[in-house]
Short mmCIF file of C-alpha atoms in Angstrom, two decimals:
data_model
loop_
_atom_site.label_atom_id
_atom_site.label_comp_id
_atom_site.label_asym_id
_atom_site.label_seq_id
_atom_site.Cartn_x
_atom_site.Cartn_y
_atom_site.Cartn_z
CA MET A 1 -60.53 1.42 52.72
CA VAL A 2 -58.42 1.62 49.90
CA GLU A 3 -55.39 0.52 50.20
CA THR A 4 -52.38 3.06 48.56
CA LEU A 5 -49.05 2.73 47.45
CA PRO A 6 -45.79 4.16 48.46
CA VAL A 7 -44.71 6.74 45.37
CA GLY A 8 -41.83 4.86 44.42
CA ARG A 9 -43.50 1.18 44.44
CA PHE A 10 -46.07 2.78 41.64
CA GLN A 11 -43.61 4.55 39.57
CA LEU A 12 -41.25 1.31 39.64
CA GLN A 13 -44.41 -0.50 38.38
CA GLN A 14 -45.74 2.41 35.70
CA HIS A 15 -42.21 1.84 34.22
CA ARG A 16 -42.97 -2.17 34.09
CA LEU A 17 -46.09 -1.25 33.13
CA GLU A 18 -44.12 0.60 30.20
CA LEU A 19 -41.91 -1.62 29.22
CA LYS A 20 -43.76 -4.41 28.77
CA ARG A 21 -45.99 -2.03 26.10
CA TRP A 22 -43.59 -0.87 24.38
CA ALA A 23 -40.49 -3.93 24.30
CA PRO A 24 -42.79 -6.02 22.35
CA ALA A 25 -43.10 -3.75 19.86
CA PHE A 26 -39.84 -3.00 20.01
CA LEU A 27 -37.81 -5.90 18.74
CA SER A 28 -40.47 -6.48 16.38
CA SER A 29 -39.82 -4.23 14.61
CA HIS A 30 -36.89 -6.34 12.61
CA LYS A 31 -35.70 -3.22 10.74
CA THR A 32 -35.96 -0.75 13.52
CA LEU A 33 -33.10 -3.42 15.09
CA PHE A 34 -31.27 -4.45 11.28
CA THR A 35 -30.93 -0.22 11.33
CA VAL A 36 -29.43 -0.14 15.01
CA LEU A 37 -27.12 -2.76 14.56
CA TRP A 38 -26.33 -1.83 11.35
CA ILE A 39 -25.61 2.07 12.77
CA ALA A 40 -22.70 0.58 15.00
CA ALA A 41 -21.59 -2.29 12.51
CA PHE A 42 -20.92 0.61 9.96
CA ALA A 43 -19.72 3.03 13.43
CA SER A 44 -17.13 0.39 14.44
CA VAL A 45 -15.37 0.07 10.25
CA PHE A 46 -15.72 3.54 9.98
CA LEU A 47 -13.36 3.89 12.72
CA TRP A 48 -11.05 1.50 12.98
CA GLN A 49 -10.39 2.78 9.49
CA ARG A 50 -9.67 5.82 10.53
CA ASN A 51 -7.24 4.63 12.61
CA ILE A 52 -6.13 2.74 9.83
CA VAL A 53 -5.04 5.61 7.30
CA GLY A 54 -4.65 8.13 10.09
CA GLY A 55 -1.50 5.89 12.12
CA GLY A 56 -1.20 2.88 10.93
CA PHE A 57 -2.66 -0.25 11.23
CA SER A 58 -3.03 0.20 14.86
CA ILE A 59 -6.51 0.40 17.22
CA PHE A 60 -4.41 3.07 19.06
CA GLY A 61 -3.88 5.59 16.19
CA LYS A 62 -0.67 7.06 15.98
CA ALA A 63 2.59 6.82 18.25
CA GLY A 64 3.82 9.51 20.42
CA PRO A 65 6.33 12.01 18.95
CA GLY A 66 10.14 11.51 19.14
CA ARG A 67 9.73 7.60 18.38
CA PRO A 68 13.29 6.09 18.74
CA MET A 69 13.90 4.42 15.57
CA PRO A 70 14.94 0.59 16.41
CA LYS A 71 18.05 -0.89 14.55
CA THR A 72 17.35 -3.78 12.63
CA ARG A 73 21.22 -3.76 10.93
CA PRO A 74 24.36 -3.65 12.64
CA PHE A 75 25.13 -0.66 10.95
CA ALA A 76 22.45 2.13 11.41
CA LEU A 77 22.85 5.79 9.06
CA ASN A 78 20.43 8.69 9.20
CA LEU A 79 19.74 10.26 5.35
CA THR A 80 20.43 13.85 6.38
CA ASP A 81 24.86 12.20 7.32
CA PHE A 82 24.55 13.07 3.84
CA GLY A 83 23.02 16.34 3.03
CA ALA A 84 19.73 16.14 2.98
CA VAL A 85 17.32 18.61 3.49
CA GLY A 86 13.50 17.53 4.19
CA ASP A 87 12.09 20.56 3.21
CA GLY A 88 10.19 19.46 1.19
CA VAL A 89 10.99 21.50 -2.31
CA THR A 90 16.07 20.64 -2.08
CA VAL A 91 16.05 17.72 -4.26
CA ASN A 92 17.58 14.94 -2.34
CA THR A 93 18.27 12.05 -4.81
CA ALA A 94 22.27 12.82 -4.79
CA ALA A 95 22.22 12.20 -0.92
CA PHE A 96 19.76 9.30 -1.64
CA GLU A 97 23.09 7.44 -3.80
CA ARG A 98 25.61 8.22 -1.81
CA ALA A 99 23.80 6.60 1.36
CA VAL A 100 23.21 3.72 -0.70
CA LEU A 101 26.64 3.37 -2.11
CA ALA A 102 27.82 3.46 1.54
CA ILE A 103 25.30 0.69 2.67
CA SER A 104 26.68 -1.58 -0.26
CA LYS A 105 30.38 -1.04 0.57
CA LEU A 106 28.61 -2.94 4.54
CA GLY A 107 27.23 -5.42 2.37
CA LYS A 108 29.76 -8.66 4.00
CA ARG A 109 29.17 -7.17 7.38
CA GLY A 110 25.31 -7.82 7.52
CA GLY A 111 24.68 -4.47 5.74
CA ALA A 112 22.73 -1.02 6.99
CA GLN A 113 19.61 0.47 8.26
CA LEU A 114 19.26 3.69 6.29
CA ASN A 115 16.99 6.16 8.56
CA VAL A 116 14.75 8.80 6.85
CA PRO A 117 13.56 10.69 10.17
CA PRO A 118 10.06 13.17 10.20
CA GLY A 119 10.05 15.51 6.79
CA LYS A 120 9.58 15.66 3.36
CA TRP A 121 12.10 14.52 1.14
CA LEU A 122 11.48 15.66 -2.94
CA THR A 123 13.85 12.93 -4.64
CA ALA A 124 14.29 11.35 -8.38
CA PRO A 125 13.80 7.70 -8.58
CA PHE A 126 16.81 6.16 -6.57
CA ASN A 127 18.00 2.31 -6.18
CA LEU A 128 18.38 0.15 -3.43
CA THR A 129 21.22 -2.53 -2.86
CA SER A 130 21.26 -6.04 -0.90
CA HIS A 131 20.67 -6.69 3.14
CA MET A 132 19.71 -2.63 3.36
CA THR A 133 17.12 -1.27 5.29
CA LEU A 134 14.83 1.60 4.55
CA PHE A 135 13.46 2.11 7.83
CA LEU A 136 11.30 5.73 7.73
CA ALA A 137 10.16 7.40 10.60
CA GLU A 138 6.73 8.86 11.67
CA ASP A 139 5.71 11.49 9.69
CA ALA A 140 8.92 11.21 7.43
CA GLU A 141 7.76 11.11 3.88
CA ILE A 142 9.99 10.09 0.30
CA LEU A 143 7.96 12.50 -2.15
CA GLY A 144 8.29 11.50 -5.86
CA ILE A 145 9.87 13.84 -8.06
CA GLU A 146 6.72 15.11 -10.88
CA ASP A 147 9.17 16.07 -13.77
CA GLU A 148 8.65 13.18 -15.52
CA ARG A 149 12.16 13.70 -17.57
CA GLN A 150 13.98 13.00 -13.33
CA TRP A 151 12.51 8.99 -14.45
CA PRO A 152 15.35 7.19 -15.90
CA LEU A 153 13.86 5.03 -18.63
CA MET A 154 14.50 1.36 -18.75
CA PRO A 155 13.75 -1.52 -21.04
CA PRO A 156 10.79 -2.91 -21.70
CA LEU A 157 9.73 -5.53 -19.68
CA PRO A 158 11.16 -9.18 -21.18
CA SER A 159 7.71 -11.55 -20.16
CA TYR A 160 5.76 -7.98 -21.11
CA GLY A 161 7.76 -6.99 -24.98
CA TYR A 162 7.14 -3.89 -24.71
CA GLY A 163 5.32 -1.40 -22.30
CA ARG A 164 2.21 -1.47 -21.59
CA GLU A 165 1.10 1.52 -22.61
CA HIS A 166 3.98 1.68 -25.56
CA HIS A 167 6.10 0.73 -27.41
CA GLY A 168 9.59 1.31 -26.77
CA PRO A 169 11.70 1.77 -22.91
CA ARG A 170 9.15 2.03 -19.50
CA TYR A 171 9.61 4.63 -16.95
CA GLY A 172 11.60 3.45 -13.74
CA SER A 173 10.51 3.24 -10.43
CA LEU A 174 10.15 5.75 -7.61
CA ILE A 175 12.69 3.28 -5.57
CA HIS A 176 14.38 0.03 -7.52
CA GLY A 177 16.38 -2.70 -7.21
CA GLN A 178 17.57 -5.47 -9.37
CA ASN A 179 19.02 -8.27 -8.84
CA LEU A 180 19.45 -8.14 -4.84
CA LYS A 181 19.09 -10.50 -2.05
CA ASP A 182 17.89 -9.15 1.84
CA VAL A 183 15.75 -5.66 1.25
CA VAL A 184 13.45 -4.75 3.97
CA ILE A 185 11.59 -1.14 3.49
CA THR A 186 9.50 -0.47 6.66
CA GLY A 187 9.39 1.91 9.46
CA HIS A 188 6.60 3.88 12.09
CA ASN A 189 4.62 4.11 8.84
CA GLY A 190 6.51 6.62 7.40
CA THR A 191 5.11 7.03 3.82
CA ILE A 192 6.49 6.87 0.60
CA ASN A 193 4.17 9.32 -1.95
CA GLY A 194 4.62 8.55 -5.80
CA GLN A 195 2.51 12.36 -6.28
CA GLY A 196 0.33 10.91 -9.02
CA GLN A 197 -1.76 13.34 -9.48
CA SER A 198 0.35 15.07 -12.74
CA TRP A 199 1.47 11.95 -14.18
CA TRP A 200 -2.73 10.64 -13.66
CA LYS A 201 -3.74 13.85 -15.89
CA LYS A 202 -0.68 13.53 -18.54
CA TYR A 203 -1.38 10.39 -19.37
CA ARG A 204 -5.33 11.39 -19.84
CA GLN A 205 -4.16 13.77 -21.75
CA LYS A 206 -2.41 11.24 -23.61
CA LEU A 207 1.36 14.00 -22.97
CA LEU A 208 3.57 11.37 -21.99
CA ASN A 209 5.62 8.79 -24.64
CA HIS A 210 5.83 6.44 -22.40
CA THR A 211 4.91 3.44 -19.88
CA ARG A 212 4.72 4.84 -16.43
CA GLY A 213 6.38 4.04 -13.90
CA PRO A 214 5.42 1.91 -10.69
CA LEU A 215 6.09 3.59 -6.74
CA VAL A 216 8.10 0.31 -5.38
CA GLN A 217 9.75 -2.29 -8.08
CA ILE A 218 11.87 -4.88 -6.90
CA MET A 219 12.95 -7.32 -9.59
CA TRP A 220 15.04 -10.84 -9.85
CA SER A 221 15.64 -10.72 -6.44
CA SER A 222 14.99 -12.80 -3.02
CA ASP A 223 13.87 -12.50 0.28
CA ILE A 224 11.81 -9.03 0.57
CA VAL A 225 9.56 -6.97 3.22
CA ILE A 226 7.62 -4.49 2.95
CA SER A 227 6.06 -3.93 6.10
CA ASN A 228 4.50 -0.80 8.43
CA ILE A 229 4.67 1.74 6.06
CA THR A 230 2.06 4.01 4.39
CA LEU A 231 2.80 3.87 -0.08
CA ARG A 232 0.12 6.28 -2.29
CA ASP A 233 -0.47 7.66 -4.98
CA SER A 234 2.11 6.20 -6.89
CA PRO A 235 1.90 7.66 -10.69
CA PHE A 236 1.16 3.42 -11.74
CA TRP A 237 1.09 0.20 -10.18
CA THR A 238 2.21 0.64 -6.16
CA PHE A 239 4.07 -2.44 -5.56
CA HIS A 240 5.94 -4.60 -8.82
CA PRO A 241 7.93 -7.44 -7.61
CA TYR A 242 8.99 -8.82 -10.48
CA ASP A 243 10.34 -12.25 -10.56
CA CYS A 244 11.75 -11.96 -6.83
CA LYS A 245 10.98 -15.54 -4.18
CA ASN A 246 10.10 -14.89 -0.69
CA VAL A 247 8.19 -11.80 -1.01
CA THR A 248 6.47 -10.71 2.68
CA VAL A 249 4.01 -7.74 2.80
CA ARG A 250 2.26 -7.04 6.44
CA ASN A 251 1.02 -4.44 7.48
CA VAL A 252 1.13 -2.04 4.57
CA THR A 253 -1.75 0.75 3.90
CA ILE A 254 -1.87 1.30 -0.07
CA LEU A 255 -3.43 4.25 -1.26
CA ALA A 256 -4.87 5.99 -4.25
CA PRO A 257 -7.72 8.08 -5.10
CA ILE A 258 -10.77 5.40 -6.42
CA PHE A 259 -11.63 7.75 -9.18
CA GLU A 260 -9.18 9.13 -11.48
CA ALA A 261 -6.18 7.48 -10.61
CA PRO A 262 -5.39 4.98 -13.45
CA ASN A 263 -3.73 1.72 -13.38
CA THR A 264 -2.83 2.13 -9.98
CA ASP A 265 -2.81 -1.41 -8.62
CA GLY A 266 -1.96 -2.25 -5.25
CA ILE A 267 -0.06 -5.15 -5.36
CA ASP A 268 1.40 -7.72 -8.47
CA PRO A 269 3.11 -10.45 -8.02
CA ASP A 270 4.55 -11.14 -11.41
CA SER A 271 6.06 -14.06 -12.18
CA CYS A 272 7.02 -14.30 -8.17
CA ASP A 273 7.73 -17.62 -6.18
CA ASP A 274 7.03 -17.16 -1.90
CA VAL A 275 4.58 -14.54 -1.46
CA VAL A 276 2.76 -13.58 1.46
CA ILE A 277 0.49 -10.92 1.30
CA GLU A 278 -1.85 -10.19 4.70
CA ASP A 279 -2.97 -7.44 7.76
CA CYS A 280 -3.02 -4.42 4.78
CA TYR A 281 -5.06 -1.73 4.05
CA ILE A 282 -5.16 -0.84 -0.61
CA SER A 283 -7.94 2.13 -1.36
CA VAL A 284 -6.42 1.89 -4.90
CA GLY A 285 -7.59 3.11 -8.70
CA ASP A 286 -7.70 -0.68 -10.01
CA ASP A 287 -7.06 -3.44 -8.86
CA ALA A 288 -6.18 -3.94 -4.87
CA ILE A 289 -3.76 -7.42 -5.68
CA ALA A 290 -3.19 -9.05 -9.28
CA ILE A 291 -1.46 -11.71 -10.09
CA LYS A 292 0.74 -11.62 -13.31
CA SER A 293 3.45 -13.61 -15.34
CA GLY A 294 3.56 -10.98 -18.49
CA TRP A 295 1.37 -11.31 -21.57
CA ASP A 296 1.31 -12.87 -24.68
CA GLN A 297 3.78 -14.81 -26.29
CA TYR A 298 6.25 -12.72 -24.25
CA GLY A 299 4.78 -15.05 -20.80
CA ILE A 300 4.53 -17.52 -22.48
CA SER A 301 8.20 -17.70 -23.72
CA TYR A 302 9.30 -16.01 -20.41
CA GLY A 303 8.07 -19.26 -18.59
CA ARG A 304 7.90 -18.01 -14.92
CA PRO A 305 4.56 -18.45 -13.20
CA SER A 306 3.59 -16.93 -9.63
CA ARG A 307 3.40 -19.46 -7.53
CA ASN A 308 2.45 -20.40 -3.53
CA ILE A 309 1.11 -16.67 -3.44
CA LEU A 310 -0.67 -17.03 0.70
CA ILE A 311 -3.29 -13.57 0.76
CA ARG A 312 -5.95 -13.10 4.29
CA ASN A 313 -6.76 -10.40 6.01
CA LEU A 314 -7.26 -7.34 4.32
CA ILE A 315 -9.32 -4.85 3.99
CA VAL A 316 -10.09 -3.66 0.14
CA ARG A 317 -11.68 -0.77 -1.45
CA SER A 318 -10.73 -0.15 -4.93
CA MET A 319 -12.74 0.25 -8.66
CA CYS A 320 -12.66 -3.82 -8.37
CA TRP A 321 -11.02 -7.28 -6.93
CA ARG A 322 -9.91 -9.44 -9.55
CA ILE A 323 -8.01 -12.84 -9.55
CA ASN A 324 -7.75 -12.68 -13.51
CA ARG A 325 -6.83 -14.21 -17.07
CA GLN A 326 -6.04 -12.35 -19.83
CA ARG A 327 -5.24 -13.20 -23.08
CA ASP A 328 -3.59 -16.98 -22.36
CA VAL A 329 -1.46 -16.69 -19.92
CA TRP A 330 -3.79 -17.31 -16.59
CA TRP A 331 -3.25 -14.56 -13.35
CA GLY A 332 -3.81 -17.82 -10.50
CA ILE A 333 -2.66 -17.89 -6.73
#
């Protein structure tokens, strides 16, 4: 008599036999295994970076609409109270200047926070003041005006002697500050957008008579914090702290096209002490980070090397990554 197996047991044994034949062949194929792992890793990084760019440095994406802006100073002022209109067309330079002037009068009382609500806030360059927090709400975007005639001219940096691209004066930065203390630029991943496309085009066509300006430049200042915002499409270097002390850049996204966005360095500490740069995503058309101390005899004469700089936990996508030596002046950590 022939013993017959129940259908379920017979199918189970058949599956086991097929698995035994298939598994060694699959596992022995290193190429197949590597391909599967590579695809999984690539997908994970892609999804992570998409969340970074789309919703700040967070795996949870964007916050819900109407997220309240926290109060970080004794006083909180709203940009709209000074006549600003966030339609992307109205020029709001005067509104920013009036707001900063009001904050400057509150310095002895702990300073104030300037809230920039959702909207597109077109402006020419403006200055910050001490004991100030510039807070950009989610979906708030400060737009730099594209007409270079609205950008003020400034003397060359003393450790450079002349502009990097032209002799004589240089354009100032969209957001600027000198001789300040206790300045914070932060938010719910709002954006400061230099609208650099027109600048890059004019630079390539040699239509500019002065060196392009950075997006954010803070000079001769201390206790500076930039966090939880996006900086994008700078005309030139993106964030340039110059001869500053105690600078922190944390959870910042910096964006510019990889190609045809000349000199859009991410972060350039220049003759700075005690700097921390961490947990940032930087994708730009030149150096992600370039540590500087002026150049040539001007940098040597100025005599302020960059010191005590900590850089960690970055995602970088750029034309180059370097800690470099330029002529006679060392850039280094």
